[in-house]
mmCIF file of C-alpha atoms and ligand atoms in Angstrom:
data_model
loop_
_atom_site.group_PDB
_atom_site.id
_atom_site.type_symbol
_atom_site.label_atom_id
_atom_site.label_comp_id
_atom_site.label_asym_id
_atom_site.label_seq_id
_atom_site.Cartn_x
_atom_site.Cartn_y
_atom_site.Cartn_z
ATOM 1 C CA UNK A 1 75.658 24.718 34.211
ATOM 2 C CA UNK A 2 78.053 21.930 35.388
ATOM 3 C CA UNK A 3 79.558 20.646 31.656
ATOM 4 C CA UNK A 4 79.848 16.979 33.094
ATOM 5 C CA UNK A 5 80.354 14.738 29.926
ATOM 6 C CA UNK A 6 83.945 14.900 29.088
ATOM 7 C CA UNK A 7 84.497 14.314 25.070
ATOM 8 C CA UNK A 8 84.906 10.334 24.818
ATOM 9 C CA UNK A 9 83.574 9.526 28.678
ATOM 10 C CA UNK A 10 81.491 6.398 28.806
ATOM 11 C CA UNK A 11 82.741 5.381 25.207
ATOM 12 C CA UNK A 12 84.278 1.923 25.113
ATOM 13 C CA UNK A 13 87.144 1.369 22.648
ATOM 14 C CA UNK A 14 88.404 -1.131 20.817
ATOM 15 C CA UNK A 15 90.986 -2.620 23.063
ATOM 16 C CA UNK A 16 93.200 -4.333 20.171
ATOM 17 C CA UNK A 17 92.640 -1.455 17.859
ATOM 18 C CA UNK A 18 93.726 1.186 20.329
ATOM 19 C CA UNK A 19 96.912 -1.005 21.485
ATOM 20 C CA UNK A 20 98.509 -0.738 17.701
ATOM 21 C CA UNK A 21 97.181 2.395 17.262
ATOM 22 C CA UNK A 22 99.310 3.805 20.214
ATOM 23 C CA UNK A 23 102.008 1.085 19.137
ATOM 24 C CA UNK A 24 102.543 2.906 15.911
ATOM 25 C CA UNK A 25 102.029 6.310 16.897
ATOM 26 C CA UNK A 26 105.704 7.417 16.577
ATOM 27 C CA UNK A 27 105.777 6.516 13.161
ATOM 28 C CA UNK A 28 102.386 8.120 12.512
ATOM 29 C CA UNK A 29 103.059 11.607 13.898
ATOM 30 C CA UNK A 30 106.662 11.306 12.331
ATOM 31 C CA UNK A 31 105.076 10.844 8.990
ATOM 32 C CA UNK A 32 101.893 12.236 8.886
ATOM 33 C CA UNK A 33 102.503 15.657 10.541
ATOM 34 C CA UNK A 34 102.217 18.341 9.751
ATOM 35 C CA UNK A 35 100.510 19.267 12.191
ATOM 36 C CA UNK A 36 102.369 22.623 12.858
ATOM 37 C CA UNK A 37 105.979 21.215 12.603
ATOM 38 C CA UNK A 38 106.898 21.441 15.830
ATOM 39 C CA UNK A 39 105.000 24.945 16.382
ATOM 40 C CA UNK A 40 102.212 26.359 18.134
ATOM 41 C CA UNK A 41 98.822 26.113 15.873
ATOM 42 C CA UNK A 42 97.934 29.822 14.534
ATOM 43 C CA UNK A 43 94.613 29.789 17.154
ATOM 44 C CA UNK A 44 92.370 27.948 19.082
ATOM 45 C CA UNK A 45 88.606 26.991 18.469
ATOM 46 C CA UNK A 46 86.355 28.181 21.022
ATOM 47 C CA UNK A 47 84.196 25.285 23.168
ATOM 48 C CA UNK A 48 80.433 26.079 23.468
ATOM 49 C CA UNK A 49 77.944 23.937 25.664
ATOM 50 C CA UNK A 50 75.679 21.623 23.305
ATOM 51 C CA UNK A 51 72.520 22.049 24.831
ATOM 52 C CA UNK A 52 71.481 19.414 27.251
ATOM 53 C CA UNK A 53 74.052 16.735 26.269
ATOM 54 C CA UNK A 54 75.966 19.442 28.286
ATOM 55 C CA UNK A 55 78.590 18.161 25.908
ATOM 56 C CA UNK A 56 81.521 20.758 25.255
ATOM 57 C CA UNK A 57 82.243 21.032 21.609
ATOM 58 C CA UNK A 58 84.374 23.139 19.469
ATOM 59 C CA UNK A 59 82.144 25.859 17.547
ATOM 60 C CA UNK A 60 83.189 24.968 14.570
ATOM 61 C CA UNK A 61 83.249 21.627 13.583
ATOM 62 C CA UNK A 62 83.656 18.927 10.380
ATOM 63 C CA UNK A 63 80.732 18.626 8.161
ATOM 64 C CA UNK A 64 80.980 14.693 6.497
ATOM 65 C CA UNK A 65 80.109 16.181 2.952
ATOM 66 C CA UNK A 66 83.194 17.125 3.115
ATOM 67 C CA UNK A 67 84.682 13.618 2.495
ATOM 68 C CA UNK A 68 81.947 12.596 0.359
ATOM 69 C CA UNK A 69 81.928 15.404 -2.426
ATOM 70 C CA UNK A 70 84.528 14.653 -5.333
ATOM 71 C CA UNK A 71 85.838 18.980 -5.283
ATOM 72 C CA UNK A 72 89.786 19.269 -4.038
ATOM 73 C CA UNK A 73 90.863 21.053 -7.241
ATOM 74 C CA UNK A 74 92.777 18.787 -9.668
ATOM 75 C CA UNK A 75 94.325 18.355 -12.861
ATOM 76 C CA UNK A 76 92.934 15.734 -13.403
ATOM 77 C CA UNK A 77 88.995 17.164 -12.612
ATOM 78 C CA UNK A 78 87.652 17.879 -9.181
ATOM 79 C CA UNK A 79 88.107 14.974 -6.382
ATOM 80 C CA UNK A 80 87.591 13.695 -3.467
ATOM 81 C CA UNK A 81 89.421 13.906 -0.246
ATOM 82 C CA UNK A 82 91.990 11.490 -0.227
ATOM 83 C CA UNK A 83 93.175 10.141 3.279
ATOM 84 C CA UNK A 84 96.298 11.214 3.603
ATOM 85 C CA UNK A 85 95.272 14.913 2.491
ATOM 86 C CA UNK A 86 92.364 14.499 5.340
ATOM 87 C CA UNK A 87 94.946 13.468 7.855
ATOM 88 C CA UNK A 88 96.409 16.645 7.409
ATOM 89 C CA UNK A 89 93.390 18.170 7.729
ATOM 90 C CA UNK A 90 91.911 16.442 10.640
ATOM 91 C CA UNK A 91 94.829 16.359 12.448
ATOM 92 C CA UNK A 92 95.886 20.095 12.128
ATOM 93 C CA UNK A 93 92.102 20.722 13.132
ATOM 94 C CA UNK A 94 92.219 18.494 16.295
ATOM 95 C CA UNK A 95 95.565 20.884 17.321
ATOM 96 C CA UNK A 96 93.744 23.353 17.099
ATOM 97 C CA UNK A 97 90.575 22.265 19.345
ATOM 98 C CA UNK A 98 88.438 21.204 16.649
ATOM 99 C CA UNK A 99 86.334 18.350 18.252
ATOM 100 C CA UNK A 100 82.897 17.733 16.505
ATOM 101 C CA UNK A 101 82.744 16.112 13.288
ATOM 102 C CA UNK A 102 79.417 15.121 11.568
ATOM 103 C CA UNK A 103 78.692 12.548 9.344
ATOM 104 C CA UNK A 104 75.321 12.036 7.330
ATOM 105 C CA UNK A 105 74.250 8.714 5.556
ATOM 106 C CA UNK A 106 76.686 8.368 2.895
ATOM 107 C CA UNK A 107 79.453 5.821 3.905
ATOM 108 C CA UNK A 108 82.811 7.737 2.751
ATOM 109 C CA UNK A 109 81.068 10.308 5.741
ATOM 110 C CA UNK A 110 82.293 7.981 8.184
ATOM 111 C CA UNK A 111 85.055 5.194 6.530
ATOM 112 C CA UNK A 112 87.524 8.194 5.746
ATOM 113 C CA UNK A 113 87.577 10.397 9.083
ATOM 114 C CA UNK A 114 87.113 6.754 11.071
ATOM 115 C CA UNK A 115 90.095 6.007 9.235
ATOM 116 C CA UNK A 116 92.207 9.039 9.894
ATOM 117 C CA UNK A 117 91.297 8.912 13.294
ATOM 118 C CA UNK A 118 92.205 5.642 14.090
ATOM 119 C CA UNK A 119 95.624 5.804 12.278
ATOM 120 C CA UNK A 120 95.803 9.241 14.454
ATOM 121 C CA UNK A 121 94.734 7.625 17.999
ATOM 122 C CA UNK A 122 92.351 10.647 18.478
ATOM 123 C CA UNK A 123 89.065 8.644 18.765
ATOM 124 C CA UNK A 124 89.622 9.829 22.785
ATOM 125 C CA UNK A 125 89.313 13.475 21.317
ATOM 126 C CA UNK A 126 86.529 13.913 19.063
ATOM 127 C CA UNK A 127 82.383 13.777 19.441
ATOM 128 C CA UNK A 128 80.879 12.496 16.548
ATOM 129 C CA UNK A 129 77.533 12.855 15.578
ATOM 130 C CA UNK A 130 75.738 10.405 12.633
ATOM 131 C CA UNK A 131 73.089 11.713 11.147
ATOM 132 C CA UNK A 132 70.567 9.195 9.013
ATOM 133 C CA UNK A 133 69.007 10.530 5.971
ATOM 134 C CA UNK A 134 65.438 8.787 7.438
ATOM 135 C CA UNK A 135 61.880 9.618 6.216
ATOM 136 C CA UNK A 136 60.341 9.106 8.867
ATOM 137 C CA UNK A 137 57.131 7.199 7.313
ATOM 138 C CA UNK A 138 55.072 6.724 10.659
ATOM 139 C CA UNK A 139 55.773 3.199 10.279
ATOM 140 C CA UNK A 140 57.429 0.080 12.679
ATOM 141 C CA UNK A 141 59.600 -0.364 9.847
ATOM 142 C CA UNK A 142 60.938 2.628 10.497
ATOM 143 C CA UNK A 143 62.885 1.419 13.276
ATOM 144 C CA UNK A 144 64.416 -1.306 11.167
ATOM 145 C CA UNK A 145 66.126 1.227 9.300
ATOM 146 C CA UNK A 146 67.874 2.669 12.455
ATOM 147 C CA UNK A 147 68.752 -0.291 13.876
ATOM 148 C CA UNK A 148 70.808 -1.792 10.032
ATOM 149 C CA UNK A 149 71.951 2.319 9.894
ATOM 150 C CA UNK A 150 73.858 2.084 13.724
ATOM 151 C CA UNK A 151 75.080 -1.137 13.667
ATOM 152 C CA UNK A 152 76.506 -0.531 9.720
ATOM 153 C CA UNK A 153 77.926 3.304 10.397
ATOM 154 C CA UNK A 154 79.457 1.522 13.630
ATOM 155 C CA UNK A 155 82.072 -0.146 12.388
ATOM 156 C CA UNK A 156 83.494 2.396 10.427
ATOM 157 C CA UNK A 157 84.561 3.998 13.130
ATOM 158 C CA UNK A 158 87.312 3.167 15.762
ATOM 159 C CA UNK A 159 85.062 3.473 19.119
ATOM 160 C CA UNK A 160 82.038 0.397 19.467
ATOM 161 C CA UNK A 161 79.823 3.572 19.772
ATOM 162 C CA UNK A 162 79.320 7.174 19.315
ATOM 163 C CA UNK A 163 78.145 10.571 21.015
ATOM 164 C CA UNK A 164 74.901 11.532 18.538
ATOM 165 C CA UNK A 165 72.541 9.705 16.212
ATOM 166 C CA UNK A 166 70.487 12.502 14.392
ATOM 167 C CA UNK A 167 67.313 11.961 12.143
ATOM 168 C CA UNK A 168 67.231 14.116 8.950
ATOM 169 C CA UNK A 169 64.166 14.735 7.442
ATOM 170 C CA UNK A 170 63.018 16.205 3.965
ATOM 171 C CA UNK A 171 59.956 18.925 3.520
ATOM 172 C CA UNK A 172 58.041 16.747 0.895
ATOM 173 C CA UNK A 173 57.862 13.151 2.520
ATOM 174 C CA UNK A 174 55.239 12.607 5.401
ATOM 175 C CA UNK A 175 56.881 12.508 8.833
ATOM 176 C CA UNK A 176 56.143 10.981 12.172
ATOM 177 C CA UNK A 177 59.051 10.715 14.426
ATOM 178 C CA UNK A 178 57.667 8.276 16.930
ATOM 179 C CA UNK A 179 58.522 5.595 15.401
ATOM 180 C CA UNK A 180 62.244 6.504 15.263
ATOM 181 C CA UNK A 181 62.386 8.275 18.803
ATOM 182 C CA UNK A 182 61.249 4.800 20.023
ATOM 183 C CA UNK A 183 64.324 3.004 17.971
ATOM 184 C CA UNK A 184 66.683 5.848 19.099
ATOM 185 C CA UNK A 185 65.950 4.840 22.389
ATOM 186 C CA UNK A 186 66.686 1.425 22.425
ATOM 187 C CA UNK A 187 70.049 1.481 20.512
ATOM 188 C CA UNK A 188 70.578 4.739 23.285
ATOM 189 C CA UNK A 189 70.046 1.762 25.811
ATOM 190 C CA UNK A 190 72.343 -0.953 23.873
ATOM 191 C CA UNK A 191 75.067 1.542 24.280
ATOM 192 C CA UNK A 192 75.791 2.673 21.106
ATOM 193 C CA UNK A 193 74.889 5.817 20.648
ATOM 194 C CA UNK A 194 74.481 8.598 24.345
ATOM 195 C CA UNK A 195 72.459 11.830 22.754
ATOM 196 C CA UNK A 196 69.678 11.566 20.020
ATOM 197 C CA UNK A 197 68.591 14.539 17.331
ATOM 198 C CA UNK A 198 66.669 15.403 13.958
ATOM 199 C CA UNK A 199 66.762 18.262 11.597
ATOM 200 C CA UNK A 200 67.756 18.470 7.988
ATOM 201 C CA UNK A 201 65.432 20.252 5.092
ATOM 202 C CA UNK A 202 62.807 21.017 7.296
ATOM 203 C CA UNK A 203 60.734 24.625 6.549
ATOM 204 C CA UNK A 204 61.090 26.784 9.593
ATOM 205 C CA UNK A 205 57.525 26.002 9.908
ATOM 206 C CA UNK A 206 58.037 21.888 10.319
ATOM 207 C CA UNK A 207 60.999 22.924 12.760
ATOM 208 C CA UNK A 208 58.438 24.676 15.037
ATOM 209 C CA UNK A 209 56.155 21.655 14.427
ATOM 210 C CA UNK A 210 58.335 19.326 15.519
ATOM 211 C CA UNK A 211 59.898 20.899 18.211
ATOM 212 C CA UNK A 212 56.557 21.481 19.534
ATOM 213 C CA UNK A 213 55.978 17.681 19.692
ATOM 214 C CA UNK A 214 59.113 16.280 20.220
ATOM 215 C CA UNK A 215 61.578 18.938 21.165
ATOM 216 C CA UNK A 216 61.841 17.300 24.449
ATOM 217 C CA UNK A 217 62.726 14.040 23.286
ATOM 218 C CA UNK A 218 65.565 14.784 21.269
ATOM 219 C CA UNK A 219 68.812 16.205 22.684
ATOM 220 C CA UNK A 220 69.982 18.271 19.916
ATOM 221 C CA UNK A 221 68.297 20.057 16.296
ATOM 222 C CA UNK A 222 70.134 20.889 13.356
ATOM 223 C CA UNK A 223 68.968 23.681 10.810
ATOM 224 C CA UNK A 224 70.587 25.603 7.929
ATOM 225 C CA UNK A 225 71.568 29.038 8.448
ATOM 226 C CA UNK A 226 73.936 31.632 7.202
ATOM 227 C CA UNK A 227 74.488 35.092 6.447
ATOM 228 C CA UNK A 228 71.763 35.099 3.660
ATOM 229 C CA UNK A 229 69.654 32.461 5.074
ATOM 230 C CA UNK A 230 68.259 33.358 8.221
ATOM 231 C CA UNK A 231 64.857 31.921 9.035
ATOM 232 C CA UNK A 232 66.365 29.367 11.660
ATOM 233 C CA UNK A 233 66.639 32.941 14.173
ATOM 234 C CA UNK A 234 62.759 32.469 14.357
ATOM 235 C CA UNK A 235 63.663 28.905 15.547
ATOM 236 C CA UNK A 236 66.749 28.755 17.548
ATOM 237 C CA UNK A 237 64.817 30.696 20.435
ATOM 238 C CA UNK A 238 62.123 28.144 20.386
ATOM 239 C CA UNK A 239 64.644 25.178 20.479
ATOM 240 C CA UNK A 240 66.341 26.805 23.561
ATOM 241 C CA UNK A 241 63.267 26.848 25.628
ATOM 242 C CA UNK A 242 63.483 22.316 24.907
ATOM 243 C CA UNK A 243 67.605 23.217 25.889
ATOM 244 C CA UNK A 244 67.991 21.594 22.108
ATOM 245 C CA UNK A 245 71.672 21.987 21.199
ATOM 246 C CA UNK A 246 71.905 23.868 18.048
ATOM 247 C CA UNK A 247 73.829 22.369 15.138
ATOM 248 C CA UNK A 248 74.137 24.447 12.060
ATOM 249 C CA UNK A 249 74.688 23.638 8.327
ATOM 250 C CA UNK A 250 75.269 25.572 5.138
ATOM 251 C CA UNK A 251 77.379 28.615 6.179
ATOM 252 C CA UNK A 252 77.964 29.068 2.383
ATOM 253 C CA UNK A 253 74.754 27.678 1.355
ATOM 254 C CA UNK A 254 76.649 24.911 0.008
ATOM 255 C CA UNK A 255 79.121 26.947 -1.760
ATOM 256 C CA UNK A 256 76.930 29.127 -3.718
ATOM 257 C CA UNK A 257 76.863 31.875 -1.342
ATOM 258 C CA UNK A 258 81.236 32.086 -2.192
ATOM 259 C CA UNK A 259 80.431 31.858 -6.048
ATOM 260 C CA UNK A 260 81.927 34.108 -8.659
ATOM 261 C CA UNK A 261 84.212 36.153 -5.671
ATOM 262 C CA UNK A 262 87.691 36.967 -5.799
ATOM 263 C CA UNK A 263 88.580 35.014 -2.829
ATOM 264 C CA UNK A 264 92.606 35.296 -3.733
ATOM 265 C CA UNK A 265 91.937 39.306 -3.509
ATOM 266 C CA UNK A 266 89.094 41.156 -3.171
ATOM 267 C CA UNK A 267 87.006 39.398 -1.665
ATOM 268 C CA UNK A 268 89.918 37.273 0.326
ATOM 269 C CA UNK A 269 88.960 36.431 3.762
ATOM 270 C CA UNK A 270 84.773 36.346 2.940
ATOM 271 C CA UNK A 271 84.458 32.421 3.970
ATOM 272 C CA UNK A 272 85.984 33.279 7.355
ATOM 273 C CA UNK A 273 83.239 35.847 7.927
ATOM 274 C CA UNK A 274 80.757 33.958 6.521
ATOM 275 C CA UNK A 275 81.590 31.611 9.230
ATOM 276 C CA UNK A 276 82.135 34.267 12.195
ATOM 277 C CA UNK A 277 78.219 35.605 11.387
ATOM 278 C CA UNK A 278 77.130 32.397 12.479
ATOM 279 C CA UNK A 279 79.352 32.249 15.850
ATOM 280 C CA UNK A 280 77.557 35.783 16.539
ATOM 281 C CA UNK A 281 74.581 33.871 16.797
ATOM 282 C CA UNK A 282 74.020 33.270 21.010
ATOM 283 C CA UNK A 283 71.754 30.789 20.286
ATOM 284 C CA UNK A 284 74.008 28.534 17.800
ATOM 285 C CA UNK A 285 76.286 26.578 19.736
ATOM 286 C CA UNK A 286 78.229 24.433 16.388
ATOM 287 C CA UNK A 287 78.953 25.703 13.174
ATOM 288 C CA UNK A 288 79.442 22.636 10.770
ATOM 289 C CA UNK A 289 81.357 23.841 7.560
ATOM 290 C CA UNK A 290 82.041 21.532 4.400
ATOM 291 C CA UNK A 291 85.451 21.806 3.341
ATOM 292 C CA UNK A 292 88.069 20.163 0.453
ATOM 293 C CA UNK A 293 91.240 21.533 0.871
ATOM 294 C CA UNK A 294 94.120 22.229 4.535
ATOM 295 C CA UNK A 295 93.660 25.896 3.452
ATOM 296 C CA UNK A 296 89.658 25.763 3.600
ATOM 297 C CA UNK A 297 90.241 23.927 6.628
ATOM 298 C CA UNK A 298 92.424 26.635 8.260
ATOM 299 C CA UNK A 299 90.466 29.630 7.124
ATOM 300 C CA UNK A 300 87.021 28.264 7.802
ATOM 301 C CA UNK A 301 87.779 27.278 11.603
ATOM 302 C CA UNK A 302 89.743 30.529 12.123
ATOM 303 C CA UNK A 303 86.519 32.206 12.303
ATOM 304 C CA UNK A 304 86.946 31.010 15.816
ATOM 305 C CA UNK A 305 89.224 33.338 16.715
ATOM 306 C CA UNK A 306 89.148 36.063 14.437
ATOM 307 C CA UNK A 307 85.557 37.233 15.059
ATOM 308 C CA UNK A 308 83.316 39.829 12.509
ATOM 309 C CA UNK A 309 83.635 43.427 13.280
ATOM 310 C CA UNK A 310 80.319 45.543 12.821
ATOM 311 C CA UNK A 311 81.614 47.096 9.562
ATOM 312 C CA UNK A 312 82.837 43.703 8.016
ATOM 313 C CA UNK A 313 79.372 42.297 9.445
ATOM 314 C CA UNK A 314 77.413 45.317 7.318
ATOM 315 C CA UNK A 315 79.580 44.608 4.255
ATOM 316 C CA UNK A 316 79.011 41.024 4.455
ATOM 317 C CA UNK A 317 74.897 41.134 4.905
ATOM 318 C CA UNK A 318 75.274 43.842 2.318
ATOM 319 C CA UNK A 319 76.776 41.296 -0.208
ATOM 320 C CA UNK A 320 74.669 37.802 0.798
ATOM 321 C CA UNK A 321 71.416 40.139 -0.013
ATOM 322 C CA UNK A 322 72.936 41.124 -3.725
ATOM 323 C CA UNK A 323 73.705 37.272 -4.263
ATOM 324 C CA UNK A 324 71.990 34.928 -7.107
ATOM 325 C CA UNK A 325 70.064 32.335 -6.018
ATOM 326 C CA UNK A 326 72.176 29.541 -7.229
ATOM 327 C CA UNK A 327 72.030 26.274 -6.490
ATOM 328 C CA UNK A 328 70.634 26.387 -3.407
ATOM 329 C CA UNK A 329 67.033 26.682 -4.322
ATOM 330 C CA UNK A 330 65.023 25.379 -1.283
ATOM 331 C CA UNK A 331 67.612 27.849 0.869
ATOM 332 C CA UNK A 332 65.985 29.802 -0.874
ATOM 333 C CA UNK A 333 62.686 28.678 -0.577
ATOM 334 C CA UNK A 334 62.459 28.472 2.808
ATOM 335 C CA UNK A 335 64.954 29.949 4.796
ATOM 336 C CA UNK A 336 65.204 33.906 3.455
ATOM 337 C CA UNK A 337 64.637 35.680 6.232
ATOM 338 C CA UNK A 338 60.795 37.263 5.410
HETATM 339 N N1 NAP B 401 70.804 15.835 5.011
HETATM 340 C C1 NAP B 401 71.331 16.556 6.355
HETATM 341 O O1 NAP B 401 70.810 16.497 7.439
HETATM 342 C C2 NAP B 401 72.522 17.718 5.919
HETATM 343 C C3 NAP B 401 72.255 18.376 4.952
HETATM 344 C C4 NAP B 401 73.274 19.064 4.468
HETATM 345 C C5 NAP B 401 74.512 19.404 5.165
HETATM 346 N N2 NAP B 401 74.256 18.538 6.365
HETATM 347 C C6 NAP B 401 75.500 18.884 6.809
HETATM 348 O O2 NAP B 401 76.212 20.242 6.741
HETATM 349 C C7 NAP B 401 77.687 20.333 6.899
HETATM 350 C C8 NAP B 401 77.537 21.665 5.544
HETATM 351 O O3 NAP B 401 76.864 21.744 4.592
HETATM 352 P P1 NAP B 401 77.640 21.766 3.025
HETATM 353 O O4 NAP B 401 78.805 21.106 3.180
HETATM 354 O O5 NAP B 401 76.782 20.837 2.822
HETATM 355 O O6 NAP B 401 77.896 23.646 2.677
HETATM 356 P P2 NAP B 401 78.734 24.549 3.148
HETATM 357 O O7 NAP B 401 79.560 24.061 4.148
HETATM 358 O O8 NAP B 401 77.644 25.910 3.251
HETATM 359 O O9 NAP B 401 79.515 24.262 1.607
HETATM 360 C C9 NAP B 401 80.670 24.096 1.319
HETATM 361 C C10 NAP B 401 81.309 24.436 0.037
HETATM 362 O O10 NAP B 401 81.629 25.278 0.602
HETATM 363 C C11 NAP B 401 83.446 25.636 -0.192
HETATM 364 N N3 NAP B 401 83.910 25.994 1.017
HETATM 365 C C12 NAP B 401 84.400 25.970 2.623
HETATM 366 N N4 NAP B 401 84.823 26.590 2.588
HETATM 367 C C13 NAP B 401 85.664 27.658 1.542
HETATM 368 C C14 NAP B 401 86.572 28.322 1.578
HETATM 369 N N5 NAP B 401 87.192 28.837 2.780
HETATM 370 N N6 NAP B 401 87.096 29.147 0.535
HETATM 371 C C15 NAP B 401 86.327 29.105 -0.391
HETATM 372 N N7 NAP B 401 85.145 27.827 -0.741
HETATM 373 C C16 NAP B 401 84.558 27.098 0.215
HETATM 374 C C17 NAP B 401 83.605 24.137 -0.868
HETATM 375 O O11 NAP B 401 83.302 24.226 -2.082
HETATM 376 P P3 NAP B 401 83.924 24.005 -3.147
HETATM 377 O O12 NAP B 401 84.692 22.276 -2.949
HETATM 378 O O13 NAP B 401 83.367 23.722 -4.075
HETATM 379 O O14 NAP B 401 85.452 24.342 -2.851
HETATM 380 C C18 NAP B 401 82.336 23.252 0.116
HETATM 381 O O15 NAP B 401 82.161 22.150 -0.418
HETATM 382 C C19 NAP B 401 77.577 19.395 6.070
HETATM 383 O O16 NAP B 401 79.215 19.237 5.319
HETATM 384 C C20 NAP B 401 76.977 17.629 6.430
HETATM 385 O O17 NAP B 401 77.633 17.519 7.801
HETATM 386 C C21 NAP B 401 73.762 17.929 6.545
#
């Protein structure tokens, strides 16, 4: 199918900001580098069609938790990614063809990439997906939460509309998406978003129910998927029948699949292979990865051009099946393939 939605198409930018951004660009590019210090990036991240949105998205994208959690190694203890570090990480990734930015509910997941894209004057080159952690009580007040969220978060991005808004639900809560669908339609008509999605910590059974009831009302869905937690393999084909774009989360089970590994030596390359494992699934359109350093970014995104050999894939599956559950309780409970 023709891919008729270009990145940034229909998006209205804040003219004055853009003008100032362009005026400062030479300085920005000179002082903030690297990205590759005049050389070409080591490879290019491939694009996939994001279901019925027809957006062409990089098959690996930035998870918003990258900016929210204090996990950059530092002598004084773990800390959050600084703005200058984020400029370095994001500008290099953009050079590698990465264009998908996910941002969960926390303000910093919007604020930091928003500032960086403004500094780099690259708002035109990205697809932004914002997520509201939303209880979906099935009451009219559901709508107010959505209106408030999108208005507040839009102020943090250097554009006045975003591409996708997702609603995320938890398994423990009652959920009924009918009111949030109405609210999302309204913000779409207001030009604040272009497409909608749902996902999060559902069980596979929740997903199948949600897709059956609401699959035609949404454009994308998002589910956990990694070499150990593979139950989404039963959900993806059903989602595809509704032409839902598929965005995966937790390629490392929030890092717990990597715990205890010797990533500098014996287990070197394991994170890259874990991302490549996710990409090997033909239903996946974009694998989101949380990361906290330039080196993690480079390793994770390089999965797009290095791929996964059959032998490496088998070794990875053996490694993952022997892993203790770690701190990924909800994944262990519901997402290990029976
Ligand atoms: N409610 C929702 O809808 C929802 C829920 C969960 C996630 N998400 C989205 O999905 C994204 C991905 O999930 P996630 O960030 O929770 O989990 P993840 O991507 O499975 O794991 C991220 C963690 O893995 C470690 N890591 C990443 N690359 C590494 C590398 N090359 N080498 C060593 N360690 C590496 C980092 O830990 P260290 O910092 O300790 O090194 C990082 O914090 C999120 O960022 C978010 O955008 C959405």
